[in-house]
Structure formats: C-alpha cells, structure tokens
XYZ file of C-alpha atoms in Angstrom:
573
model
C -20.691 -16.136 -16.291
C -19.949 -14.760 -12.694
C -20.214 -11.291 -11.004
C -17.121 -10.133 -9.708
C -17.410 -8.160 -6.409
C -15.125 -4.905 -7.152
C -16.880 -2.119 -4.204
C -20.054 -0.261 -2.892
C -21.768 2.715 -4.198
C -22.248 4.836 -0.529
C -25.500 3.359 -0.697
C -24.242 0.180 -0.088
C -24.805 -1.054 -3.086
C -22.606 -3.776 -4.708
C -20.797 -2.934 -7.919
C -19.701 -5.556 -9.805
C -18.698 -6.748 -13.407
C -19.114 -9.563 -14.837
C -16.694 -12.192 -16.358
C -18.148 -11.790 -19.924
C -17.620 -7.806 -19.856
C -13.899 -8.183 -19.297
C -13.479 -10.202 -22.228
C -13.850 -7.125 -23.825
C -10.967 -6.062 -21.519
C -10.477 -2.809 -18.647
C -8.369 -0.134 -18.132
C -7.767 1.001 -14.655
C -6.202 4.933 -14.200
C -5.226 6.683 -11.092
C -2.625 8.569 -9.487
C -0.267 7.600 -7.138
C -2.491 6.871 -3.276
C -5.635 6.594 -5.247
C -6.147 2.868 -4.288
C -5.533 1.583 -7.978
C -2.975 -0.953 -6.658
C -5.578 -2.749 -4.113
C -8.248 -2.386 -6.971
C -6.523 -4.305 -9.267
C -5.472 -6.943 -6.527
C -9.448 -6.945 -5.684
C -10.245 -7.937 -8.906
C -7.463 -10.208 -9.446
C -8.756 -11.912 -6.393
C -12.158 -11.987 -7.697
C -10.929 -13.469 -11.024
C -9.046 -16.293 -9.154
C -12.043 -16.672 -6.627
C -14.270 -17.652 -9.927
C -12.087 -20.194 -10.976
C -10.382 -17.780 -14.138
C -6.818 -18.194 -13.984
C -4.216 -14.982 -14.049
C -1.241 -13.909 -15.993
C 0.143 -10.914 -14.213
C 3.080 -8.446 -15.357
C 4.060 -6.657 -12.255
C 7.543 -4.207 -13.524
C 7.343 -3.089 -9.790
C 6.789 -5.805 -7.624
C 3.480 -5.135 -6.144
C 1.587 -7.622 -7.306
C 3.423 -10.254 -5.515
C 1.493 -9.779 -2.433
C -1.239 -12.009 -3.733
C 1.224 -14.853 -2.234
C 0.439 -13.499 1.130
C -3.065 -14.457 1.950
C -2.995 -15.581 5.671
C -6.385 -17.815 6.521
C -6.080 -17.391 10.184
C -5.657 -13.874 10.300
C -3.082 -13.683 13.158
C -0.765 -11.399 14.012
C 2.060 -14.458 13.530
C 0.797 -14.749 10.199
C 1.416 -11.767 9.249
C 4.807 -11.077 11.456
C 7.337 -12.077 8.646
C 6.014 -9.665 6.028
C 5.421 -6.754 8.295
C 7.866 -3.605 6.887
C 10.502 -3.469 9.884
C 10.719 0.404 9.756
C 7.083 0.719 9.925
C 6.856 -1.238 13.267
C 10.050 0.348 14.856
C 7.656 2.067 17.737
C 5.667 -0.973 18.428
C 7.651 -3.672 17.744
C 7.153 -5.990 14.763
C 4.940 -8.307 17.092
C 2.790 -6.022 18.042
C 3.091 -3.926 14.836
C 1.830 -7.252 13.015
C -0.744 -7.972 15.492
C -2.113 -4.651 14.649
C -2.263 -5.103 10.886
C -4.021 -8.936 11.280
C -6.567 -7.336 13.487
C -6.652 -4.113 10.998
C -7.274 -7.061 8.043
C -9.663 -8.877 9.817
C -12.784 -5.799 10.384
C -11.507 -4.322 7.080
C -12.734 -7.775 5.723
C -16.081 -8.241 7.676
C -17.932 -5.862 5.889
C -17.275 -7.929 3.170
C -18.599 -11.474 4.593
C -15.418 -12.463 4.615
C -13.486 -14.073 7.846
C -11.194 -17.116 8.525
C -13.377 -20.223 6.848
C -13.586 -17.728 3.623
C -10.128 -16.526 3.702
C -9.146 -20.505 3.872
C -11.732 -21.666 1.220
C -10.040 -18.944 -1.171
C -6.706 -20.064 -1.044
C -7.429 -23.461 -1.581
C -9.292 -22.429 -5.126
C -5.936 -21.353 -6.449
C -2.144 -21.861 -6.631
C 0.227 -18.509 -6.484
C 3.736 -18.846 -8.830
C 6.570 -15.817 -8.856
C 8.250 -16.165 -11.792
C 11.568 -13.846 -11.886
C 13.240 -14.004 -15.677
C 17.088 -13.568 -15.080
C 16.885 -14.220 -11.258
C 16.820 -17.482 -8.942
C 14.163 -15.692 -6.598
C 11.394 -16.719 -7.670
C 11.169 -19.180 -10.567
C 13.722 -19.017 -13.347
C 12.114 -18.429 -16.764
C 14.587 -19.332 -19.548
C 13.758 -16.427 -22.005
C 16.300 -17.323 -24.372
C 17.284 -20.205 -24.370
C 14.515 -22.306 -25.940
C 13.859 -22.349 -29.502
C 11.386 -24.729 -29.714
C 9.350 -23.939 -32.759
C 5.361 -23.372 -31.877
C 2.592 -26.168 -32.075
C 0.741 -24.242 -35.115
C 0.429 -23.854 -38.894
C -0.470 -20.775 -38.469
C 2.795 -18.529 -40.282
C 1.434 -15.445 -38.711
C 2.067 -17.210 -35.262
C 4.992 -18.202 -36.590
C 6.528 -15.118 -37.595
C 5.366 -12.848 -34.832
C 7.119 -15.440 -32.483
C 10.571 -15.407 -34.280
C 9.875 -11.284 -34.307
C 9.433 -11.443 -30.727
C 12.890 -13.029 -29.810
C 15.106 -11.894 -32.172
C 14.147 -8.410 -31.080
C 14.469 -9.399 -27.461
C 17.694 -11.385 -27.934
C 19.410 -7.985 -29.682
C 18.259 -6.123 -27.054
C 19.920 -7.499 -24.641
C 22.721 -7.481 -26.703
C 22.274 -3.681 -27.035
C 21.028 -3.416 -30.421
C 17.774 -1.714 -31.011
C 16.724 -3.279 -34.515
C 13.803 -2.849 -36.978
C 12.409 -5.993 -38.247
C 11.978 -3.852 -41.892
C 15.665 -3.159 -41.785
C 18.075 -4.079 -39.672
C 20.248 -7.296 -41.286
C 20.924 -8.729 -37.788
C 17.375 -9.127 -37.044
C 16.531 -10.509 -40.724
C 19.394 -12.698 -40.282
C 18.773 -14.181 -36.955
C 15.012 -14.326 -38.289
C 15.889 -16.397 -41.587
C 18.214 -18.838 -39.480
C 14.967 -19.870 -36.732
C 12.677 -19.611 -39.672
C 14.668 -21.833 -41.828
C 14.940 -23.791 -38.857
C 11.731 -24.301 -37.903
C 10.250 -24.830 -41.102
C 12.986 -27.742 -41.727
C 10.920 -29.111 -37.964
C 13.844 -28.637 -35.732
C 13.933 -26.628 -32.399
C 17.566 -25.125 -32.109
C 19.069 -23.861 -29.012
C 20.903 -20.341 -28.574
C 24.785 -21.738 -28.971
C 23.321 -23.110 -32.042
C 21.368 -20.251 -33.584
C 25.069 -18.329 -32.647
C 27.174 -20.921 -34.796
C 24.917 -20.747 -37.888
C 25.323 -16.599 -37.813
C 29.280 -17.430 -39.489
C 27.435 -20.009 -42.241
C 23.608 -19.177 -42.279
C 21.607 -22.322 -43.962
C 20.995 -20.143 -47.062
C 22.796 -18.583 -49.428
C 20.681 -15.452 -50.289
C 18.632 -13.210 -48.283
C 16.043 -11.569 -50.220
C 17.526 -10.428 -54.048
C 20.726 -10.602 -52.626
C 23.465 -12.842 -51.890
C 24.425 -13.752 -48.832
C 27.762 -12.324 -48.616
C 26.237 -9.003 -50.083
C 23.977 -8.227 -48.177
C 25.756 -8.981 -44.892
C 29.754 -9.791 -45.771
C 31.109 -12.613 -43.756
C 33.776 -10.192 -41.970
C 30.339 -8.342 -40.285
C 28.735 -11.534 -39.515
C 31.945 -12.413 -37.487
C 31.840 -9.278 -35.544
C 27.973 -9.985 -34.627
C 29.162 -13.783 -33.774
C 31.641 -12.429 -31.489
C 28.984 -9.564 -29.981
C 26.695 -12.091 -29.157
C 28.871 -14.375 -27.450
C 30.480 -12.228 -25.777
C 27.159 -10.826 -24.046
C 26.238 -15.174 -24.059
C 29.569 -15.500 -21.850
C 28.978 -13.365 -19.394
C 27.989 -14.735 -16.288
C 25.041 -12.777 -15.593
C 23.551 -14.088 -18.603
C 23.272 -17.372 -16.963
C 20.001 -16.865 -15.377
C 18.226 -15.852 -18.394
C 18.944 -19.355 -19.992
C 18.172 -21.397 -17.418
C 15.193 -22.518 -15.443
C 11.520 -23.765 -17.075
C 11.085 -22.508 -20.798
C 7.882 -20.202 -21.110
C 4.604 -22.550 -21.548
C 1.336 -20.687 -21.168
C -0.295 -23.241 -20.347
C 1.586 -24.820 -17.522
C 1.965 -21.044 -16.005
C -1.991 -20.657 -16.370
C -3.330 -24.273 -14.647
C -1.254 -26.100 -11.850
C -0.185 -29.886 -11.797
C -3.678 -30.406 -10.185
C -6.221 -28.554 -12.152
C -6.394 -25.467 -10.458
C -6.296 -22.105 -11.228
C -2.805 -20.206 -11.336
C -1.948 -16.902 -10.181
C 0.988 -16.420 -12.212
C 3.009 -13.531 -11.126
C 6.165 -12.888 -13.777
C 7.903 -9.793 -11.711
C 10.969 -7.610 -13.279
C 11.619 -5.222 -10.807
C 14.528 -6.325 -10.394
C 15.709 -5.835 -13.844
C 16.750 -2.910 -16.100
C 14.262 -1.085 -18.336
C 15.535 -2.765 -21.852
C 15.901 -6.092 -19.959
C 12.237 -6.041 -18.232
C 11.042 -4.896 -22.307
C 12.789 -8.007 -23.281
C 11.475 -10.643 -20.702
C 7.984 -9.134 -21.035
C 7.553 -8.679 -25.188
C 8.896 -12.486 -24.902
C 5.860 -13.740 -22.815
C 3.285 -11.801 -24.096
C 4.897 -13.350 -27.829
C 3.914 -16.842 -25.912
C 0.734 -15.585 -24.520
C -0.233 -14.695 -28.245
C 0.620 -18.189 -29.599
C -1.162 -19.962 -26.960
C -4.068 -17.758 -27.161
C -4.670 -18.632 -30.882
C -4.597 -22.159 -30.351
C -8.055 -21.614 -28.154
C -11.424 -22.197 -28.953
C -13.532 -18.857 -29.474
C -15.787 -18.573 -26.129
C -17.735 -15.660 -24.974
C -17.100 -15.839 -21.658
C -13.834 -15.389 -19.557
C -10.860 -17.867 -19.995
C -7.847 -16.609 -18.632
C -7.189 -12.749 -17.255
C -3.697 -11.161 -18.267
C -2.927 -8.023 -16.359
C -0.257 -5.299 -16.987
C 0.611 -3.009 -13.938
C 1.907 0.733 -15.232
C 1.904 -0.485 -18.593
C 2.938 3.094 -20.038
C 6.597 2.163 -20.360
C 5.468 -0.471 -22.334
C 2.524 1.367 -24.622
C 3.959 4.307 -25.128
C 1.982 6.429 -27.861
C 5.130 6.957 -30.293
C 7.386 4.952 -29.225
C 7.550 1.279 -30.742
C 8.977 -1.065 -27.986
C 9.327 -4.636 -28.157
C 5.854 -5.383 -25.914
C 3.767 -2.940 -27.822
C 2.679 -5.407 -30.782
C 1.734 -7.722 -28.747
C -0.327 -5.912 -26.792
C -2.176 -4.247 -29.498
C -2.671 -7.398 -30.636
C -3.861 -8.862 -28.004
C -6.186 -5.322 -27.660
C -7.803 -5.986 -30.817
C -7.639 -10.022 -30.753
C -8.082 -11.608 -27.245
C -11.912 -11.271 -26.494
C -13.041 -14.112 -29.797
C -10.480 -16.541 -27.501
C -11.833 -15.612 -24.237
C -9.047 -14.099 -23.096
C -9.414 -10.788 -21.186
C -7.134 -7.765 -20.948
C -6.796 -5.044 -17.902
C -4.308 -2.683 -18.115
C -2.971 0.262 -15.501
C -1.256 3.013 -15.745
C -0.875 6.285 -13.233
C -0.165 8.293 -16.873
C -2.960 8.308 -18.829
C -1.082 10.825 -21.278
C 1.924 8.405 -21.688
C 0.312 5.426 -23.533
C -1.334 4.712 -27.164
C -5.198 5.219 -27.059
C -5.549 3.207 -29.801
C -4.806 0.062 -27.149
C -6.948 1.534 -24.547
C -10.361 2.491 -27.354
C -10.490 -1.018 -27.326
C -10.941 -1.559 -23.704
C -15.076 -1.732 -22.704
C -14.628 -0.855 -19.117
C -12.786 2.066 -17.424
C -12.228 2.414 -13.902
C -10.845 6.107 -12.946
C -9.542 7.300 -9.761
C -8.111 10.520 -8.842
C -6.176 12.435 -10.863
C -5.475 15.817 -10.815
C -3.266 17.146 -13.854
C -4.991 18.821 -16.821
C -3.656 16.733 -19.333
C -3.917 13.478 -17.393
C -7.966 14.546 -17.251
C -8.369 16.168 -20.979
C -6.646 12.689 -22.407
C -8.990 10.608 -20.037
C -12.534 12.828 -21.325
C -11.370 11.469 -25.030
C -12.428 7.963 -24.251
C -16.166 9.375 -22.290
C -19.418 8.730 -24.450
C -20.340 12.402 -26.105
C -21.986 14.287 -23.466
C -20.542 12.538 -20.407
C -18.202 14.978 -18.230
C -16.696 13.765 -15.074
C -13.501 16.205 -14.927
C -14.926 17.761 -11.824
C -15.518 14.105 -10.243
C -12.302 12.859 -10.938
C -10.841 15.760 -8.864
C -12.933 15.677 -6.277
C -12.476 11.640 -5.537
C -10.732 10.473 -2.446
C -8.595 7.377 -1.372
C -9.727 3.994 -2.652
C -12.751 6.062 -4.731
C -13.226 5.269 -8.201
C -15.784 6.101 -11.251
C -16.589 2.931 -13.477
C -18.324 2.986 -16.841
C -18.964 -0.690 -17.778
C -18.661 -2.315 -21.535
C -21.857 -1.161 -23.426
C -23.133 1.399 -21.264
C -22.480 5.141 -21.051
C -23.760 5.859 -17.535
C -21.200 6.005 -14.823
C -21.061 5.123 -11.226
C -18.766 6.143 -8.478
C -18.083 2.882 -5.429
C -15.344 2.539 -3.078
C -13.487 -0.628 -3.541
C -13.938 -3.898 -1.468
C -11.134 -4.693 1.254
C -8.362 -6.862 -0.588
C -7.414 -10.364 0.867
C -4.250 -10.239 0.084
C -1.767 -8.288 2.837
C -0.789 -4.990 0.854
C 2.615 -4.924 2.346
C 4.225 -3.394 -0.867
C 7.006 -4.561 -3.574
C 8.611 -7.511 -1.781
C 12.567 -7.699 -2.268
C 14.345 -10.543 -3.984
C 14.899 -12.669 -0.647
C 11.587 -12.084 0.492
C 10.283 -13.911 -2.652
C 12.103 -16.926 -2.444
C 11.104 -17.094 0.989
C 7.868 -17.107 0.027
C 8.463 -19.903 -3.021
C 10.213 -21.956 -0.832
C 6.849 -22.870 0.613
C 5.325 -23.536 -2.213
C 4.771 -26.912 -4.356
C 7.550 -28.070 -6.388
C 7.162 -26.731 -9.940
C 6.681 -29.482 -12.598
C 6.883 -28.301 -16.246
C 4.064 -29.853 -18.514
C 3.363 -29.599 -21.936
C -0.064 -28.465 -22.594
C -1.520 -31.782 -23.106
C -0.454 -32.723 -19.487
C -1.810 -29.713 -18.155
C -4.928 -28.762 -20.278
C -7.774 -26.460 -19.041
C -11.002 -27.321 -18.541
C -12.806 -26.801 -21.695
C -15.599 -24.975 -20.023
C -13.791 -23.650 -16.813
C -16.066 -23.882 -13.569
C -16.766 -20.229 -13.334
C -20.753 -19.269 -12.555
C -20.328 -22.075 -9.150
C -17.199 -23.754 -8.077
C -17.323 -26.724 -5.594
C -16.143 -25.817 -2.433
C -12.719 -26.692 -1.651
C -11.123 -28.427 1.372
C -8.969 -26.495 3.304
C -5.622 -27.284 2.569
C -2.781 -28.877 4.616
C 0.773 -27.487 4.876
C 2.404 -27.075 1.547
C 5.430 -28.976 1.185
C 8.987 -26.858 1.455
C 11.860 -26.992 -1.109
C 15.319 -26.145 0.273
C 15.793 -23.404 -1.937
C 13.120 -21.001 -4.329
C 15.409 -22.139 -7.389
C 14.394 -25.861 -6.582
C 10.770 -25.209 -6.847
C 11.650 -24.993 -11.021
C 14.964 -27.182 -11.563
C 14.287 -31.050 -12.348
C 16.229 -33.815 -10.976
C 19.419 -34.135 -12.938
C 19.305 -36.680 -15.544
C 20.369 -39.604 -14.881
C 23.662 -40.724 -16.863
C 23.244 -42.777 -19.891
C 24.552 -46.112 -19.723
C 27.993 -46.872 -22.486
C 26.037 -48.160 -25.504
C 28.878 -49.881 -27.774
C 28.857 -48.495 -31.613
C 27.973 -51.195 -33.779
C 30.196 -53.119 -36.140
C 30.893 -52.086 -39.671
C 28.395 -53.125 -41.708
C 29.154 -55.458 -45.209
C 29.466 -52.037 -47.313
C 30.973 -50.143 -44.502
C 34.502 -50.136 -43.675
C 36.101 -47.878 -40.877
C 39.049 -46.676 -42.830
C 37.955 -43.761 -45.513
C 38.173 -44.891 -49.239
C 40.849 -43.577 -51.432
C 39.723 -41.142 -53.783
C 41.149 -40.510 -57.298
C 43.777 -37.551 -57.610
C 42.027 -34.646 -58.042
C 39.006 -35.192 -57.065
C 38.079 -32.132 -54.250
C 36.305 -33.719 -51.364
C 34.394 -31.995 -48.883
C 32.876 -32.888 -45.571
C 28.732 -31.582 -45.153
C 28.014 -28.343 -42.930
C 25.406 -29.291 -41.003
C 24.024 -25.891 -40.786
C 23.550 -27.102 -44.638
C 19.714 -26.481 -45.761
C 19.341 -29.591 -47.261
C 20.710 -31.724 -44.290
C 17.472 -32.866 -43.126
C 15.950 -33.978 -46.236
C 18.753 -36.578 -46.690
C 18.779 -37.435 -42.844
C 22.094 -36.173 -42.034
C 21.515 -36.274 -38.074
C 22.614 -39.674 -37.207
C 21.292 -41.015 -34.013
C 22.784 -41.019 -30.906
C 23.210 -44.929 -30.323
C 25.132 -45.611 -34.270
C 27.719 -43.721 -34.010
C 29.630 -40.948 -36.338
C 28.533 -42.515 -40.141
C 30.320 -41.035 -43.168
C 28.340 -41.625 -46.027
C 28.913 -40.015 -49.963
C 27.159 -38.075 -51.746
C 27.543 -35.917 -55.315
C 27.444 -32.141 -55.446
C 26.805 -30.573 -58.637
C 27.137 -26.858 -58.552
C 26.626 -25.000 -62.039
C 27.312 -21.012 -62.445
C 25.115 -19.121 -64.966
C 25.419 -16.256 -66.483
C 22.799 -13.947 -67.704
C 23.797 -11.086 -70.129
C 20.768 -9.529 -72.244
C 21.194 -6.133 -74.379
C 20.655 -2.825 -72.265
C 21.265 -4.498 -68.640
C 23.077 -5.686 -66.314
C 24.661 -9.282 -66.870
C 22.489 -11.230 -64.041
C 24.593 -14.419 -61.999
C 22.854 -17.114 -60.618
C 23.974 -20.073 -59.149
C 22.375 -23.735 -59.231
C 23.223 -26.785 -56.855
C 21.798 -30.430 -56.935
C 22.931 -33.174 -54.156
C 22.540 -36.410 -55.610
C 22.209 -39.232 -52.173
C 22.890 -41.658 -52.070
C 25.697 -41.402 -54.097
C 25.097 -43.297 -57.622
C-alpha cells in the first residue's frame, strides 16, 4: 500500500489517499475552472509514481498532457507545446521561458525539482492511442475477432454484446440485444464461432450474415425469423459502411490487449491514454464500450488482491453514464462499479454534471472529491451521496480555484486541501499533429500477448527502486510506425503434393441422378470433420453423405409442428 500525495489542508497539512481506498474507486465533480482537470492529472501522476499502471479515457483530449513532462524544466522544453496565441505579446520563447520558470516554483513547494522530475519519468512509459486515427496509435476496434482466453460464458457473452453493438453503431443502427435480429444475428454467428474455437475476422463475420452457420435462431427458423431478402440488405449495409475509406483506420493498427496497453515491453508501468476527441459522439461510444468490454475480460482473468492493480479513469464520463439513457459504455461501467475492487482494479470517474449521470455507478464509489459548483441541482444531487447529517452546500459554493472537499472510503468526516502542483505541462487538448509529434518520440510499439507482457504478481507499489535517468528515446519516422509491424515477409512457393494412391485429380463420375453438392464452409459442422485444409496441401475434395429427413408433427387440437433432421456421415462409407 502507498499514500498518494493529492494537496494541503491551509495548514499545510498533506492529504493523501491511499492505494487500497481507491480500489473501492473515486468520483471527482467540479465545474468548469475548478481545477478538476489538474486534480485528476495529480493523481494520475501519483498512481504512475507508485508503480500502478493507468488506463485513461480522455473524450476531450486533456489528458494527453501527461506525455509532456519536461525533466529539465527549460523554457526550450517547453517551447514546442506552448499555445501560439497565448504567447503572441511575448513571443513563444519568452512566453515558454515564462511557463518553465512558472512550473519550476509551482513545483518546489512540493519537493519536487529537476532530479525528481527525471526520476518520474523514467518509472513509467506514456502511449496515445487514437481508435480510427493514425495520430497516435491505431487501435483496430473492429477488426479482430479473436475469441477471449476464458471459460467463463458470462465473459464470453458480454464481449460478443460489446461489439456487435459497437459494430451497428457505426453502421447507424441503434439495437437492443433483447430484440433487435441484427444484433442476435451477428451475436449467434461470433458465438457459434467461437465456441467451434475459431477467431473470425470482420469480411468474414459479413459473408456468413447471407448463410449464418445455423439454421434456427431461437423457436424459429432461420429464414423466419430474419428472411434471406433482409439479411441481404444488412450484408449490403454493412459493407457498404466496411468500404468506405474512412473506415480504414478503425481496422487497422494493434488489436485491443489490456495487458500490453497496461505494462510496456520492459516491465514498466503504462500510462495508457486512448483519446476520441477527434471522433463523433456515436463513434467515441463505440471505441470506448469496446475497450472497457476488453478491460472487463482482462480484469476477470486477475487474481483477487486488496490492494491497487491497475487505475482506469474516465474524464466527463456523463455522456457515457447517463441516468436513463442505456449507451453502449454504460454496462460496462456498472460493471466494473460493482466488480473491479475483488480484482484490484480501481475506478475514478469525472464529470462537471453531477445531475447528468446514474448514481447507482457513483453509490459505489468510496471517495468523493468536490470542487465548486454552483447550480442548485448540481449541489441537491451531490448532498444525496453525503453521510446523514453532513451538509457542505454552503462549502461547495464558497470554494475557489484548485479547492476541493474530500470524504475518503469509510469515513464520514470531510476535509477541504488545495491540490498539489501537477508535473505534467497543462497546456490543454493537444490537436491531432501535435500527438504524433509527440509519439514519434516515443519507443516503437511491440504488441504482446499477455504471457509476453505479464504484470508483476505483486506490483512494486509501497517502495520502488529508483530508476536511472533515461537516455534519448529512440524516434520513428512517423506516429503510425510506433504500432505497424514489419511487413511479413513473403512465403516461399511450396509445391502441392502429388496425388495420393486413392486420390486422383480429375473428379469421379457420379451416377445419373445423384444431386451433388459442394460444403459451405460457413457450415456448423465443418470443424468437427476438419474441413480447413492446411495451407501447404493444397485444395482436397473429399466425400461425404448427407442425410436430411423432414418430419412432420400433427397431434389433435394444434398446430401440425415441422422439424427437420440432418446427419453427415465422413468419411464417406
């Protein structure tokens, strides 16, 4: 367990929380100038400081200033990042030479100067991730279909709920899993999929919407329930939104692995920043509900710990909480609400509209940090969550800049501190060439599965070694590079083999009227009889026998009831 450094009372006393209290997750509420931005990067910084790794959602871009941490503080440290038309009287030189200097005694209270400010970036690795951009790094949302590491079917099926209601909203189609056929029959096809152990791709999970792998879909056939002349028209909807070129980007770059995104190459810590700014509000739902879907999976495959594993913080999480609304990301994150803490994974979440998100998320959360607000019904929703007896409406008015009231898990009392100087420059939301710029410095991202990259089981968080300051980082030509892998190399020609003795490469004759028909592989039972050839033999015809037998049902006082019965007899006898 470690104390993380969040302010001073004005007695100069240090406030702090520790890692085990956030496990039971935070909630951070202010308006707009009340400092909540810089609080959250404080503790962020704090988190990453103690050797706890963070998942950040950042829908406007302000979080990616924990990239610019600057150990020298100088003025041409800071001189690329400086905001132009803020330093139009000065002169961006001297405009940045004012805000390194303004950095450096805003820091010394804090103990904090140039061997500190070095020693903390070394303790952690910074990654933008930017889901349908090149900025940053790619994320392919949707094109991976690789089928979760777990036996777990609730896993399983919250997962394929999580992309299917992504994928049709980005097709435009605002589905409910309880009723909508396109999202029961794009859920079906990955389940079926999946449970048959094979990972599918998008173009695939498209070609098996014309001939699904099954032939019913609850009570009802196929063809009932959804008639093939419908499923065409989806087909085509889909691809058409799958050939545009825009869509490009959200089906290319690394696929979404927790684990890789929460530990680097090396063992450290990650500051993983996925920003959507830059997209629309049903795109950044989409990208985000997608992630946290991932974040779920991976979190269930932990150990239960008491203490602090990983951090995940949402910035102005109301668009995706709402308190009527069901969006895509707000399962998950009640989920994760109610979940997260027996896995050691802690929750903060901020919002400047307390009214405008589900309390039933934010009741779970065991500390509050409140800054300034000044609406009625921002304050009267706020008092709801106070212990009995507690009433702070006239504080929370009354609070200035950077001022905050906490009330930590398990205690009622509450305390009012002014929060510690952040490390990170606070220049604002960065634009889209501004973070490449900034990835292009970084190291080259590598993709590991999780048994490449696994976490410490106990991660070093009460004392971490000191580490050595680190050299320059090594520069990638453009920020896309820092997440593509060197093209493959091209196979060498393998020859297909001779016929064998009871093969011949001409197709037999068959007797006059007997039908013959050639295996879909979207077939359910392909699989079991190890239709998938491999690469190096060849295309192999072999037969088999398909018996198909129609019954029909009739009983007195009912409907006559059809079913239909198929055997494949392979090899053929």
């Amino acid at each position: 367990m470690a104390d993380l450094l969040l302010g001073r009372t004005e007695t100069t006393t240090d406030v702090t929380v520790a890692t085990d209290d956030l496990v039971t997750h935070g909630f951070i509420v202010g308006m707009t100038g009340s400092g909540k931005t810089g609080l959250g990067v404080g503790l962020i910084e704090e988190c990453l400081n103690a050797g706890v790794p963070c998942l950040l959602i950042d829908p406007k871009g302000d979080l990616t200033n924990l990239a610019l941490v600057f150990p020298g503080l100088t003025g041409p440290e800071f001189e690329p990042w400086v905001d132009p038309s803020l330093a139009k009287e000065a002169g961006v030189p001297a405009f940045a030479a004012q805000q390194a200097a303004m950095w450096k005694e805003g820091l010394a209270p804090w103990g904090i100067a140039e061997p500190q400010m070095a020693e903390f970036k070394a303790k952690f690795e910074v990654a933008i991730y930017t889901p349908g951009s090149n900025a940053g790094i790619p994320l392919n949302v949707l094109g991976s279909l690789q089928a979760p590491q777990t036996d777990d079917q609730e896993v399983v099926t919250d997962e394929i709920d999580g992309y299917v209601t992504s994928l049709l909203s980005v097709v435009g189609i605002s589905a409910d899993p309880l009723s909508s056929r396109e999202h029961i029959l794009l859920s079906n096809i990955i389940a079926s999929a999946w449970a048959a152990g094979e990972n599918i791709d998008l173009p695939t999970l498209l070609a098996r919407v014309n001939q699904p792998p099954m032939r019913k879909l609850g009570v009802f056939d196929l063809d009932e329930f959804f008639p093939p002349k419908d499923r065409q028209a989806f087909a085509m909807k889909l691809n058409a939104v799958l050939a545009a070129p825009t869509f490009a980007n959200w089906i290319t770059g690394q696929p979404i692995d927790i684990q890789s995104m929460l530990w680097a190459a090396d063992g450290r810590p990650r500051c993983a920043i996925v920003t959507t700014a830059h997209l629309s509000d049903e795109d950044r739902q989409s990208a985000t509900s997608l992630v946290l879907s991932k974040l779920v999976t991976w979190m269930r495959r932990q150990s239960g710990t008491t203490d602090l594993r990983a951090l995940l913080y949402m910035d102005e999480v109301a668009g995706y909480l709402p308190p009527t609304a069901n969006p895509p990301t707000k399962k998950p994150i009640m989920l994760l609400m109610k979940q997260a803490r027996a896995f050691g994974l802690g929750v903060v979440l901020s919002t400047q509209n307390p009214v405008d998100i589900d309390y039933k998320a934010v009741s779970n959360a065991g500390t509050w940090m409140i800054g300034r607000l000044t609406t009625e019904n921002d304050k009267a929703r706020l008092l709801e969550g106070m212990p009995p007896g507690v009433d702070i409406s006239q504080a929370i008015s009354a609070l200035g800049k950077r001022q905050f009231l906490i009330r930590k898990a398990g205690k009622n009392d509450v305390e009012q501190f002014g929060t510690k100087w952040a490390r990170s420059y606070l220049r604002g939301p960065m634009t889209r060439d501004q973070i490449a710029q900034v990835m292009a410095t970084a190291p080259p991202e590598v993709p590991t599965s999780p048994e490449q990259t696994a976490a410490p089981e106990t991660p070093p968080i009460a004392t971490q070694p000191e580490a050595p300051v680190p050299g320059a980082a090594p520069t990638l030509g453009a920020a896309a590079a820092a997440a593509t892998p060197p093209p493959a190399a091209v196979p060498e020609q393998v020859p297909e083999p001779a016929p064998a003795e009871d093969e011949t490469p001409v197709m037999p004759t068959v007797a006059e009227g007997i039908p013959v028909a050639y295996m879909d592989p979207a077939a359910p039972w392909a699989a079991q009889v190890g239709a998938v050839p491999a690469a190096s033999t060849g295309p192999r015809l072999q037969a088999a026998v398909i018996a198909r037998v129609a019954v029909r049902y009739e009983m007195p006082k009912s409907e006559p009831i059809p079913e239909e019965y198929e055997a494949v007899l392979f090899p053929a006898p």
